[in-house]
C-alpha positions as MATLAB code, in Angstrom:
seq = 'MHLVFAMAASFVFLLANSILLQATITGPAPTGGNGPGPQVCPMCCRGPAGTPGIPGLPGSQGQFGPTGAKGDVGVKGQKGEIGLVGAVGHPGPKGNDGMGLPGKVGPRGPPGLIGNTGEAGVKGQKGEAGETPGNSAPLVAFTVTRRSGSDPSTSHDTHLPFEHVETLLLGTTFDLATGTFTCNVAGTYVFTFSVGKYSSSRLWVHLRKNNDVVVSGGNNDSSHNEQVSGSAVLVLQRGDSVYLTMFGRAYSESTYHTTSFSGFLLHAEHEETLH';
ca = [
     102.876   33.388   53.801;
     102.006   34.431   50.197;
     103.851   37.671   50.727;
     107.068   35.867   51.805;
     106.850   33.549   48.826;
     106.386   36.496   46.422;
     109.328   38.301   47.900;
     111.539   35.181   47.584;
     110.502   34.736   43.946;
     111.267   38.389   43.180;
     114.662   38.103   44.821;
     115.580   35.035   42.723;
     114.388   36.790   39.586;
     116.543   39.894   40.301;
     119.594   37.783   41.109;
     119.294   35.899   37.834;
     118.990   39.161   35.857;
     122.004   40.605   37.668;
     124.173   37.579   36.785;
     123.030   37.694   33.170;
     123.732   41.417   32.936;
     127.251   41.031   34.395;
     128.058   38.267   31.940;
     127.007   40.465   29.057;
     129.145   43.400   30.184;
     132.359   41.550   30.916;
     132.263   39.241   27.926;
     133.946   35.895   27.762;
     136.829   35.061   30.025;
     140.417   35.249   28.567;
     141.760   32.088   26.851;
     145.529   32.585   27.388;
     148.122   34.634   29.004;
     149.005   36.558   25.843;
     145.531   37.433   24.742;
     143.867   40.652   25.278;
     142.660   41.428   28.790;
     139.133   41.981   29.872;
     137.248   44.668   28.030;
     134.382   46.755   29.105;
     131.334   46.979   26.930;
     130.592   50.465   25.814;
     127.318   52.201   26.923;
     125.615   51.244   23.744;
     125.979   47.591   24.586;
     124.293   47.886   28.022;
     121.077   45.849   28.342;
     117.668   47.051   29.488;
     117.103   48.019   33.088;
     115.781   45.336   35.324;
     112.333   45.335   36.913;
     112.228   47.352   40.183;
     112.076   45.235   43.259;
     109.118   45.031   45.570;
     109.243   47.769   48.230;
     110.333   46.539   51.600;
     108.014   46.259   54.531;
     107.546   49.417   56.660;
     109.820   49.610   59.608;
     108.627   49.420   63.198;
     107.378   52.566   64.897;
     110.058   54.589   66.619;
     109.965   55.388   70.308;
     108.106   58.441   71.542;
     110.229   61.407   72.366;
     110.447   62.810   75.889;
     107.547   64.944   77.164;
     108.121   68.655   76.875;
     108.358   70.903   79.907;
     105.096   72.307   81.285;
     104.521   75.929   80.405;
     104.296   78.682   82.953;
     100.886   79.518   84.466;
      99.428   82.743   83.102;
      99.147   85.762   85.334;
      95.592   86.288   86.751;
      94.065   89.613   85.919;
      93.186   92.109   88.601;
      89.553   92.449   89.843;
      87.767   95.469   88.504;
      86.540   98.236   90.745;
      82.907   98.309   91.923;
      80.796  100.937   90.226;
      79.244  103.809   92.093;
      75.675  103.418   93.481;
      73.199  105.897   92.092;
      71.723  108.514   94.380;
      68.225  107.918   95.902;
      65.551  110.126   94.390;
      63.471  112.584   96.461;
      59.932  111.404   97.468;
      57.107  112.972   95.546;
      54.396  115.147   97.154;
      51.467  113.423   98.903;
      48.228  113.329   96.959;
      44.914  114.789   98.102;
      42.485  112.607  100.126;
      39.747  111.074   98.059;
      36.941  111.825  100.560;
      35.219  115.147  100.654;
      35.156  117.499  103.626;
      32.606  116.662  106.378;
      29.445  118.732  106.427;
      28.426  121.070  109.200;
      26.482  119.728  112.197;
      22.839  120.819  112.133;
      21.128  122.538  115.066;
      19.668  120.405  117.857;
      15.889  120.109  117.888;
      13.671  121.085  120.867;
      12.752  118.358  123.380;
       9.341  116.690  123.061;
       6.437  117.273  125.413;
       5.861  114.813  128.248;
       2.345  113.386  128.243;
       0.121  112.979  131.270;
       0.232  109.642  133.119;
      -3.096  107.817  133.102;
      -4.556  105.962  136.060;
      -3.979  102.204  136.335;
      -6.972  100.020  135.430;
      -8.661   97.658  137.859;
      -7.298   94.079  137.645;
      -9.960   91.576  136.632;
     -10.899   88.490  138.605;
      -9.475   85.083  137.709;
     -11.882   83.036  135.601;
     -13.126   79.594  136.496;
     -11.457   76.523  134.986;
     -13.250   75.197  131.923;
     -14.655   71.687  131.744;
     -12.746   69.151  129.606;
     -14.989   66.764  127.643;
     -14.354   63.157  128.520;
     -14.080   62.098  124.852;
     -11.987   65.058  123.503;
      -8.758   63.036  123.272;
      -9.637   59.402  122.471;
      -6.937   56.866  123.235;
      -6.923   53.674  121.178;
      -4.140   51.065  121.434;
      -3.694   47.336  121.863;
      -1.072   44.565  122.059;
      -2.094   40.917  122.078;
       0.046   37.752  122.168;
      -0.042   33.976  121.892;
       1.374   31.729  124.602;
       1.361   28.524  122.549;
       1.606   27.342  118.964;
      -1.387   27.650  116.681;
      -3.165   24.978  114.713;
      -1.713   24.388  111.216;
      -3.455   26.121  108.313;
      -3.536   25.177  104.630;
      -5.376   28.339  103.519;
      -4.093   31.928  103.338;
      -7.520   33.103  104.547;
      -7.303   31.463  107.997;
      -7.570   33.996  110.865;
      -4.695   33.966  113.363;
      -6.284   33.934  116.848;
      -4.652   35.291  120.031;
      -4.801   34.181  123.656;
      -3.621   37.037  125.879;
      -4.123   40.828  126.111;
      -1.037   42.832  127.059;
      -2.515   46.317  126.415;
      -6.096   47.373  125.635;
      -6.911   51.080  126.169;
     -10.415   52.455  126.725;
     -12.247   52.838  123.431;
     -10.428   49.844  121.874;
     -12.332   46.822  120.640;
     -10.464   43.579  119.972;
     -11.742   40.009  119.584;
      -9.116   37.452  120.705;
     -10.867   34.439  119.175;
     -10.704   35.873  115.659;
      -7.698   38.211  116.235;
      -9.745   41.140  114.905;
      -9.515   44.856  115.803;
     -12.663   46.917  115.128;
     -12.300   50.705  114.640;
     -14.414   52.927  116.960;
     -12.557   56.219  116.254;
     -11.936   57.319  112.682;
      -8.360   58.369  112.043;
      -4.851   57.243  111.143;
      -3.517   54.051  112.785;
      -0.220   52.177  112.986;
      -0.172   48.352  113.044;
       2.725   45.898  113.528;
       2.982   42.111  113.812;
       5.696   39.541  114.532;
       4.890   35.835  114.266;
       7.201   32.917  115.119;
       7.684   30.055  112.612;
       8.343   26.406  113.447;
      11.658   25.066  112.089;
       9.914   22.145  110.367;
       7.390   24.184  108.367;
       6.945   27.306  106.278;
       4.775   30.282  107.233;
       3.053   33.225  105.500;
       1.247   36.020  107.410;
      -1.031   38.713  105.877;
      -2.220   41.956  107.493;
      -5.708   42.653  106.178;
      -8.034   45.665  106.266;
     -11.565   44.311  106.021;
     -11.016   41.651  103.306;
      -8.032   43.252  101.530;
      -4.395   42.243  102.045;
      -2.303   45.320  103.008;
       1.165   43.849  103.712;
       2.541   40.301  103.912;
       5.560   38.475  105.282;
       6.714   34.924  104.697;
       9.508   32.385  105.201;
       9.999   29.014  103.457;
      13.103   27.904  105.402;
      12.258   24.495  106.850;
      15.484   24.083  108.867;
      15.430   26.990  111.377;
      13.046   28.844  113.664;
      12.403   32.265  112.097;
      10.318   35.417  112.676;
       7.832   36.738  110.106;
       6.998   40.417  110.624;
       5.444   43.469  108.971;
       3.916   46.888  109.654;
       1.551   49.408  108.044;
      -0.053   52.851  108.532;
      -3.781   52.789  107.726;
      -6.560   55.381  107.556;
      -9.678   53.820  109.072;
     -13.316   54.754  109.354;
     -15.611   53.609  112.149;
     -16.542   49.964  111.669;
     -13.437   48.973  109.683;
     -11.702   45.782  110.855;
      -8.005   44.864  110.848;
      -6.732   41.309  111.473;
      -4.097   38.715  110.540;
      -4.464   35.616  108.381;
      -1.841   32.895  107.973;
      -0.738   29.922  105.898;
       1.243   27.366  107.921;
       1.585   27.253  111.689;
       2.514   29.998  114.167;
       5.013   29.248  116.948;
       5.012   30.812  120.419;
       5.530   29.914  124.080;
       4.388   31.155  127.459;
       7.714   32.795  128.413;
       8.878   34.743  125.344;
       5.606   35.380  123.425;
       7.232   35.242  119.962;
       3.844   35.826  118.268;
       2.255   39.282  118.812;
      -0.015   41.866  117.152;
      -0.145   45.618  118.033;
      -1.923   48.769  116.875;
      -2.546   52.347  118.041;
      -4.297   55.553  116.963;
      -1.824   58.069  115.534;
      -4.252   60.901  114.695;
      -8.023   61.090  115.223;
     -10.269   62.704  112.600;
     -13.361   62.953  114.825;
     -13.783   63.325  118.569;
     -16.938   61.335  118.654;
     -16.710   57.672  119.705;
     -19.002   54.821  118.869;
     -21.049   53.636  121.911;
];
């Protein structure tokens, strides 16, 4: 918009200068028919040149000319010839073997002399069977059970008694009333116990050697029937005692025998038994 206004102003300005310049050149108009005619102003009377006009706007782009014709495709060159293959060389001579020549076979030695055959000896008579001592392999083992619940105990030193013998080998001494095993054969023993617990009480069981506690098991769950168990390997001398003590009350019944105590001799140190 500013450009159009500037161009209009320039055009008016040039038109005014052109009119003024023409009036100056031609002079005043004639006053009568007999007067002199129009006169032209000499060059020296010409006024200064007017201010050049503003260049016009560039014209719109002309149309593209037609596309030229496509050139001819170049001629493809010919494929070169394959070169000659070189000749295969002759194999070289075989090298010498690394191993030396075998030695000569030595002479065979003379055969050995055959010795005289001796006479066969007289076969001896079969010996008599030896006597086996009755106490050479002592057997000691026991398993005892309860068929009913025990009396309640408030002391950890209370002996757990038993009511029934399942196994008691010769040479084994066990007191059911006190639940005590007494050693007659010195050696290494294995002991195990499993004691049932009433659901309404807690129970602790201790395996003791003489008066010392060896292993213990316990359960304080007062909502379920549980089993309290333990085991130990002990080295005993003749006269040592092994038994169970309890705190609480042991549970058992006549059918399943949930309370039991077992032991057996693993290795004897002496063959002699106590009579």
